[in-house]
Tab-separated table of C-alpha atoms in Angstrom:
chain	number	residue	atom	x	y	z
A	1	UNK	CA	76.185	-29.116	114.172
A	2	UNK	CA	77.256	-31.384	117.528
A	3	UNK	CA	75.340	-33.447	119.649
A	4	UNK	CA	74.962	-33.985	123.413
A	5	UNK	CA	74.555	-36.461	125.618
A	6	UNK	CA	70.799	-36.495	125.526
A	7	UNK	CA	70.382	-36.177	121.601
A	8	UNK	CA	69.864	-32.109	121.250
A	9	UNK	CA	71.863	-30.726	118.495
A	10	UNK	CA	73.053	-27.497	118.467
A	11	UNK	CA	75.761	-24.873	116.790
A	12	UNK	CA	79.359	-24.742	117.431
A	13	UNK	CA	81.130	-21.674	117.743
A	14	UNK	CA	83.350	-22.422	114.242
A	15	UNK	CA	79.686	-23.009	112.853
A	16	UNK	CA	78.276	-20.139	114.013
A	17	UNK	CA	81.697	-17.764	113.315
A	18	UNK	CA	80.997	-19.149	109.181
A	19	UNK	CA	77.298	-17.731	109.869
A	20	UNK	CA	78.444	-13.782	110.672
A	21	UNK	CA	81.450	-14.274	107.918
A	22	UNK	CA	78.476	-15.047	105.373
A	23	UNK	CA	76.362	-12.166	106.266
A	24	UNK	CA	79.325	-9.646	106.174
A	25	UNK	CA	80.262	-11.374	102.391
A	26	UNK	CA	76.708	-10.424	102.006
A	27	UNK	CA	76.860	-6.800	102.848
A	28	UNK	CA	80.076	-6.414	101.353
A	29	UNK	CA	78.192	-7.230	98.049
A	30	UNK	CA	75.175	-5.277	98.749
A	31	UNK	CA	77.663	-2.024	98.749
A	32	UNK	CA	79.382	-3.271	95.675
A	33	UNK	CA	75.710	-3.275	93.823
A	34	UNK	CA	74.872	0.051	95.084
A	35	UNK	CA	78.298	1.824	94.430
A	36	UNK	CA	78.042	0.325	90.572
A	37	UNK	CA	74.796	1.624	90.534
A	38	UNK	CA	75.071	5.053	91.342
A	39	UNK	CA	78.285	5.514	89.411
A	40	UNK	CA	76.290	4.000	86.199
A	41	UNK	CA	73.342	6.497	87.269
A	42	UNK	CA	75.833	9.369	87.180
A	43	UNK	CA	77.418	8.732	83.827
A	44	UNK	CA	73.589	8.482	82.659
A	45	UNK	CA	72.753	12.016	83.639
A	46	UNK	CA	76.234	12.767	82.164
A	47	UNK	CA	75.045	11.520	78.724
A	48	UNK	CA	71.836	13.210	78.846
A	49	UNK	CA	73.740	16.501	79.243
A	50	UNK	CA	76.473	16.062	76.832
A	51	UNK	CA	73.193	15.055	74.294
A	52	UNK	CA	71.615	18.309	74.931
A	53	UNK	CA	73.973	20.338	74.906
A	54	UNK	CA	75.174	18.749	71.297
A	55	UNK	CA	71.204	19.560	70.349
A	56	UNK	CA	71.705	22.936	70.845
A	57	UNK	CA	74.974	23.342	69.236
A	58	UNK	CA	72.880	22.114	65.965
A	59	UNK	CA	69.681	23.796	66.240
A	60	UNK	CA	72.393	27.015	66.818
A	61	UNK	CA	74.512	26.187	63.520
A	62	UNK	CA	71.386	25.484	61.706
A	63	UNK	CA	69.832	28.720	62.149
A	64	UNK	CA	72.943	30.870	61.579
A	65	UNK	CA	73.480	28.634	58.427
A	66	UNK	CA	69.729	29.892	57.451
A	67	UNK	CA	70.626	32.789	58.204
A	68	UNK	CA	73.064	32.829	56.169
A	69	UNK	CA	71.764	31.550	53.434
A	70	UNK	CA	69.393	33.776	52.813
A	71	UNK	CA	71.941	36.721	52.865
A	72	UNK	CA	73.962	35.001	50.166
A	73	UNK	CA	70.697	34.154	48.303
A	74	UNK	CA	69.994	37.829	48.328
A	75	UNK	CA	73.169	38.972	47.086
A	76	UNK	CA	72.838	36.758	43.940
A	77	UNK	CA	76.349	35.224	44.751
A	78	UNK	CA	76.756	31.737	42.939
A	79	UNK	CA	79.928	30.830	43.944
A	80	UNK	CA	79.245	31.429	47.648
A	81	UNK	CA	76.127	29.738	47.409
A	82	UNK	CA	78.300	26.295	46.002
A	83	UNK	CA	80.881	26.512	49.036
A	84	UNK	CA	78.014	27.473	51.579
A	85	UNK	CA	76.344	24.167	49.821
A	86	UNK	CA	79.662	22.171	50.349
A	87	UNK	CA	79.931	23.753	53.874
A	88	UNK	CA	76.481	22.454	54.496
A	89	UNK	CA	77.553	19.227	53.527
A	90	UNK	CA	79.747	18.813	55.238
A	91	UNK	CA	78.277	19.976	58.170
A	92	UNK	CA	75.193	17.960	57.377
A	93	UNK	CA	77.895	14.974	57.108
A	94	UNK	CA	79.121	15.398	60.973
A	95	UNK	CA	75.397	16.257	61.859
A	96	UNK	CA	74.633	12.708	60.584
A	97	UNK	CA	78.018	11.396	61.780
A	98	UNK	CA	77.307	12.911	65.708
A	99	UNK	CA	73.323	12.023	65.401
A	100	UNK	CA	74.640	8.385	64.172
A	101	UNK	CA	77.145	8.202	67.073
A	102	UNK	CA	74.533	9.418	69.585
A	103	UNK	CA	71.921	6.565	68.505
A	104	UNK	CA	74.572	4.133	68.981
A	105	UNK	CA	75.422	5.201	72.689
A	106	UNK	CA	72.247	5.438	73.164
A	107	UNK	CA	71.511	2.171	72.095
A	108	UNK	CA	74.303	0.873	73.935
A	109	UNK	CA	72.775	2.988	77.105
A	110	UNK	CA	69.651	1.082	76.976
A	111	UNK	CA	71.222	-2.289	76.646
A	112	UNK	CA	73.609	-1.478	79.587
A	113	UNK	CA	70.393	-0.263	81.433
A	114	UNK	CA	68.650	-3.655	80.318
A	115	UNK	CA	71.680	-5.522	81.835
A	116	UNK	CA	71.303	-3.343	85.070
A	117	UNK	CA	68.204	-4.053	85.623
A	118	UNK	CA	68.701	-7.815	85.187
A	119	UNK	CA	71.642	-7.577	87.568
A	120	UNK	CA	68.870	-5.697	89.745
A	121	UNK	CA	66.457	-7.957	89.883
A	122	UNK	CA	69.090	-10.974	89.856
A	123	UNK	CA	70.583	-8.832	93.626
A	124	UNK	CA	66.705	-8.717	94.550
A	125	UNK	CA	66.350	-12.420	94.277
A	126	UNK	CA	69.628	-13.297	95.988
A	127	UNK	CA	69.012	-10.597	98.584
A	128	UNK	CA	65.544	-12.386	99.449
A	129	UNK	CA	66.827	-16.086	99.344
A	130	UNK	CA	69.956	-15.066	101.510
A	131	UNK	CA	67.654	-13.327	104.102
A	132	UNK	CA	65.067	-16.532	103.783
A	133	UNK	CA	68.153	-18.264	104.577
A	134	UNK	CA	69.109	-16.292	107.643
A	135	UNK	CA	65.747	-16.257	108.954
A	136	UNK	CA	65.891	-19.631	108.868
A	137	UNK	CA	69.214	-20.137	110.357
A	138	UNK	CA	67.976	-17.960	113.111
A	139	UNK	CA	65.337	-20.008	113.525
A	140	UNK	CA	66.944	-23.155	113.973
A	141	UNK	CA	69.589	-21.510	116.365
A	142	UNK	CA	66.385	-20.421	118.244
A	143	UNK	CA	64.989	-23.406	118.194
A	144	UNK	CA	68.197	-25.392	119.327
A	145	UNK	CA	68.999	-23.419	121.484
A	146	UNK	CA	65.759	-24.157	123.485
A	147	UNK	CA	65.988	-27.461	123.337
A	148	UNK	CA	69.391	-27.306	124.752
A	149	UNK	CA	67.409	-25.036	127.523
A	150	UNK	CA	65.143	-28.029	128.240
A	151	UNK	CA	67.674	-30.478	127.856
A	152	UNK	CA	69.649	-28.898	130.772
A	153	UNK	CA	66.427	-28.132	132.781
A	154	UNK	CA	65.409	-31.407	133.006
A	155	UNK	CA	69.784	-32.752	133.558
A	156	UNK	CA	69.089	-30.595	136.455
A	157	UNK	CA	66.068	-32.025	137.223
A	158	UNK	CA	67.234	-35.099	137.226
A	159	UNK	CA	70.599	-34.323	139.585
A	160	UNK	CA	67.828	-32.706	142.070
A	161	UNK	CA	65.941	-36.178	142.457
A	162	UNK	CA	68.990	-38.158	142.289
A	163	UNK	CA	70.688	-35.525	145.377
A	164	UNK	CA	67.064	-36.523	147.060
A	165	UNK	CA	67.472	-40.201	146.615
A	166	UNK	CA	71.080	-40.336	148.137
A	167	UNK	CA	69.943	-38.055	151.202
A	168	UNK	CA	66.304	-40.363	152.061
A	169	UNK	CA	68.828	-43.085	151.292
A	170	UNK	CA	71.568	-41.838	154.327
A	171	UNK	CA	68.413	-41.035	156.770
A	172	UNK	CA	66.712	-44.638	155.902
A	173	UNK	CA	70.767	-46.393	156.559
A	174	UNK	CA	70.535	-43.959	159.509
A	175	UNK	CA	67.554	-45.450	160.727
A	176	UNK	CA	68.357	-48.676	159.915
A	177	UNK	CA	71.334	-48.787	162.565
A	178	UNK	CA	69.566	-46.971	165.076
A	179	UNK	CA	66.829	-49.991	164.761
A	180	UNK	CA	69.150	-52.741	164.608
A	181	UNK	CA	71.409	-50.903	167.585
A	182	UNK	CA	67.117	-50.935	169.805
A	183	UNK	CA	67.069	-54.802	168.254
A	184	UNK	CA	70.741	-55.712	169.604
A	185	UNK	CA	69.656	-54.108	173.081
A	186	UNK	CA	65.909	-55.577	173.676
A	187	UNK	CA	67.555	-58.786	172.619
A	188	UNK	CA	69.749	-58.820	175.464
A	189	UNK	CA	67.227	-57.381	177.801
A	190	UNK	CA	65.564	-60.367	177.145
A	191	UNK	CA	68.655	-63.068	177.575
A	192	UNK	CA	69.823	-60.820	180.734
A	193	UNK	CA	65.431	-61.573	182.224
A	194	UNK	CA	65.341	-65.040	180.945
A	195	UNK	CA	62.774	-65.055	184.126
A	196	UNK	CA	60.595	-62.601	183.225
A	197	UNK	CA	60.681	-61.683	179.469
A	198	UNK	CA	61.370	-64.872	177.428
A	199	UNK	CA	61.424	-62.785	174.055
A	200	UNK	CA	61.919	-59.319	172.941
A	201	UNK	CA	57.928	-59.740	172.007
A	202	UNK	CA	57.577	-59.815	175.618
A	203	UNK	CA	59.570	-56.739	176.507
A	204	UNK	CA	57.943	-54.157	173.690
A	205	UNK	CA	54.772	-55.614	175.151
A	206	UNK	CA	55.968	-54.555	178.798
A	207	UNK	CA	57.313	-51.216	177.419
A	208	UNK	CA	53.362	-50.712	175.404
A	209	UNK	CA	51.931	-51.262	178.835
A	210	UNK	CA	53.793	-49.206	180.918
A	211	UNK	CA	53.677	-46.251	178.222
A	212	UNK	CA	49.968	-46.562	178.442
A	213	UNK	CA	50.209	-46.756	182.277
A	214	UNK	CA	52.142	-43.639	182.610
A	215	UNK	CA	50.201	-41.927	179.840
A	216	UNK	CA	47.069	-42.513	181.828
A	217	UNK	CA	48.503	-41.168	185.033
A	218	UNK	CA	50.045	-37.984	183.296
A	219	UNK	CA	46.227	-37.968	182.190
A	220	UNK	CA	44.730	-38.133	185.064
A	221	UNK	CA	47.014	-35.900	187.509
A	222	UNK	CA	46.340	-33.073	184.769
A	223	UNK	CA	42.936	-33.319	185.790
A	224	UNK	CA	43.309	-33.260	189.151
A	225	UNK	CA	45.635	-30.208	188.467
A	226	UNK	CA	42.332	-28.751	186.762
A	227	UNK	CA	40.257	-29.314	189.327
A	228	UNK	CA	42.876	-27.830	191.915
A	229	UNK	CA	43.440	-24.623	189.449
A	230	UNK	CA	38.917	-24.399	189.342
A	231	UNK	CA	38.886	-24.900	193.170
A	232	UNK	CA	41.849	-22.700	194.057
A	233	UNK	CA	39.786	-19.861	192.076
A	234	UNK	CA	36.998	-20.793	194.014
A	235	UNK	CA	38.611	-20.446	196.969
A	236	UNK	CA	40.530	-16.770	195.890
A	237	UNK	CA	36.813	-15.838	194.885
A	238	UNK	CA	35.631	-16.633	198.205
A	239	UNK	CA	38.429	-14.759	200.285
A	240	UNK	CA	37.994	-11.625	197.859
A	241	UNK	CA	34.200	-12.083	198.117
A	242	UNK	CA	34.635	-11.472	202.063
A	243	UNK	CA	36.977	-9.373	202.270
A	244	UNK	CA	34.503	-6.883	199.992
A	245	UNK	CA	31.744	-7.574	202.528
A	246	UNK	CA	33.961	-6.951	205.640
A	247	UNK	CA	35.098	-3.407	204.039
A	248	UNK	CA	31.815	-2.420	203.062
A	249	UNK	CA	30.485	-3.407	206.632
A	250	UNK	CA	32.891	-1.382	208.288
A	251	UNK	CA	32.209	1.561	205.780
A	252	UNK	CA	28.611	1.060	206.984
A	253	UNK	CA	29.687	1.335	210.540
A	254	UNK	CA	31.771	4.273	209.944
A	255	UNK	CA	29.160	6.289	208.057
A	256	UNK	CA	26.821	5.658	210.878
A	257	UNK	CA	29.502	7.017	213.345
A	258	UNK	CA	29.983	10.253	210.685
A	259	UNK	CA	26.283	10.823	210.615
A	260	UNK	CA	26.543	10.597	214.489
A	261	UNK	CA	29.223	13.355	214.537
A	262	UNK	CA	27.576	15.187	212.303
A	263	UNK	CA	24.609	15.276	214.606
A	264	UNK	CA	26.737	16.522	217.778
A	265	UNK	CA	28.477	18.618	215.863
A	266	UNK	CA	25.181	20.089	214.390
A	267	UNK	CA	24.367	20.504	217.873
A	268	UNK	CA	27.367	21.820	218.972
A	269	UNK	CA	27.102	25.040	216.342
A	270	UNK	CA	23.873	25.282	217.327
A	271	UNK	CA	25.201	25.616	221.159
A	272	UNK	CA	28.161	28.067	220.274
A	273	UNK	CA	25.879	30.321	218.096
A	274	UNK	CA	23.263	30.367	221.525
A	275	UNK	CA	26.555	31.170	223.504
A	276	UNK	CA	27.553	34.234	220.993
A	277	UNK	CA	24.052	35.392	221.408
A	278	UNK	CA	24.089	35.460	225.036
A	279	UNK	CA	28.038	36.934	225.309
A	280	UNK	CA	26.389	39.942	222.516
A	281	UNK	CA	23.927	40.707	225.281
A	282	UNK	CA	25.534	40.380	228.149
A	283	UNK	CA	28.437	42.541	226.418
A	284	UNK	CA	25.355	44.710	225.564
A	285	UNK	CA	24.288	45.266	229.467
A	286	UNK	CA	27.761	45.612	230.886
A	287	UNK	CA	28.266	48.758	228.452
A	288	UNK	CA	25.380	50.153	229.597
A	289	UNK	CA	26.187	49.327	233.610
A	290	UNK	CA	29.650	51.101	233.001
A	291	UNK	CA	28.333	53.842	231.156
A	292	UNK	CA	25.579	54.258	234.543
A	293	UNK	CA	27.599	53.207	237.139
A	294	UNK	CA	31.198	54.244	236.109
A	295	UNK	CA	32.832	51.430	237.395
A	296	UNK	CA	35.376	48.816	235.715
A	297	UNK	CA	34.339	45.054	235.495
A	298	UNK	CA	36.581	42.971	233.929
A	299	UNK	CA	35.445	41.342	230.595
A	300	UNK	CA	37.487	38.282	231.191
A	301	UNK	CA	36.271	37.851	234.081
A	302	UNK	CA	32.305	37.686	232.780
A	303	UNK	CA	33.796	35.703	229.563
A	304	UNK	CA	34.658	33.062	232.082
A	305	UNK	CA	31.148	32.920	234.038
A	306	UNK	CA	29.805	32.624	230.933
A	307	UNK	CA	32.029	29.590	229.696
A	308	UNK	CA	31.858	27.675	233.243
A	309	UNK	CA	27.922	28.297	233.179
A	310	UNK	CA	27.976	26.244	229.888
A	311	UNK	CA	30.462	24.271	231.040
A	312	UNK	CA	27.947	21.248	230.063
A	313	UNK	CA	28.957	22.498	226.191
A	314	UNK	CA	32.565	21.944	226.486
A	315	UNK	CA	32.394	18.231	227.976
């Protein structure tokens, strides 16, 4: 656990290293339990086996002994009956002996499984505590580790407004020359017009007055600029105005003259369709003259009687 500059403590790398060699200690531990405990299980069901299998070994030999038995008590045999007795003594003797040995391991099995259990419940409890632990660890990493995040937030924070102080602090030196370079030269504007400004008070109050002067003028010439943009559309208004009225005057005057045509010409179809009428007939009466008479007239000839009689026509 270190320290920074502003106070957050946090883990160092050595710390942190002894934190991961801890939880592998841990799980190394964890397999030892489990590998003792399945090996112990095993040798259990080993046990059980062996104990039946010795079970039926006896209930076997104690049925063929009946068995027996009974044939030699048939057979009236005495001294068979005395070594089958001593044969079932002694038998009975390593019944008792095995039976005696198997209460014992069995005995010591259930203290052993006693002690497991313990040693269970004892892992259990150091399990939990060791994760309670972790968690906890974790938790104060967590929690250091945001601190340290805030802690460095506000560092850069801090560098942020301290990069904005230093640059307002170069613009206001900048500024500060510039106005003591405008002080240096209104003060000698004011020693080189002794006559006219006696102090630089003076000359910013010239300068005021003259700014308002030619802000007044730029004021006022826009306006007159307005007024000669309104007029001068006035003006192209007017011209367009006229020149609409001169066009459609003359497009009166010209569709007066059409209708005028219109009415000669009219009367000129009206001429040239009399004409045909008359140059039919006239046709008409020289076929008949030629077919009485037998003589040749020439047709131009009568065409051009025709045309110089209505001579009036063609003018």
């Amino acid at each position: 656990m270190t320290k920074d500059l502003h106070g957050a403590t946090f883990l160092t790398e050595d710390k942190q290293n002894d934190v991961n060699q801890a939880l592998e200690s841990y799980r190394d531990v964890i397999f030892v339990y489990l590998f003792t405990f399945v090996n112990f299980f095993s040798k259990y069901q080993i046990i059980t086996i062996r104990e039946k299998e010795i079970n039926k070994t006896i209930d076997y030999n104690t049925r063929k002994l009946r068995l027996f038995t009974t044939c030699l008590l048939q057979r009236n045999s005495s001294k068979i009956s005395l070594q089958l007795d001593e044969q079932l003594l002694e038998m009975k003797c390593k019944t008792d002996q095995t039976i005696d040995a198997l209460k014992k391991r069995e005995h010591d099995f259930k203290q052993k499984q006693e002690q497991f259990h313990r040693q269970v419940q004892q892992f259990q409890k150091y399990v939990l505590e060791s994760e309670q632990k972790r968690q906890l660890k974790n938790q104060q990493i967590d929690e250091e580790k945001k601190q340290l995040h805030a802690k460095q937030k506000m560092i850069e924070e801090k560098q942020k407004e301290q990069e904005d102080i230093k640059t307002q602090s170069k613009t206001l030196v900048e500024e500060l020359k510039s106005l003591r370079q405008y002080q240096n030269y209104l003060t000698e504007v004011a020693q080189s017009t002794e006559s006219q400004y006696s102090t630089v008070d003076d000359v910013l109050q010239r300068y005021c007055i003259l700014q308002e002067t030619r802000s007044s003028l730029i004021e006022s010439n826009n306006k007159k600029q307005e007024h000669v943009e309104i007029y001068s559309k006035k003006f192209h208004k007017f011209l367009k105005d006229k020149q609409n009225w001169h066009v459609f005057a003359v497009h009166e005057i010209l569709w007066q003259e059409l209708l005028v045509k219109n009415i000669t010409l009219a009367q000129c179809l009206k001429s040239f369709d009399e004409i045909t009428k008359e140059s039919h007939t006239i046709e008409e009466n020289l076929h008949k003259f030629q077919n009485e008479n037998n003589e040749t007239v020439d047709f131009s000839f009568l065409l051009l009687k025709i045309f110089l009689k209505n001579e009036s026509w063609i003018l």
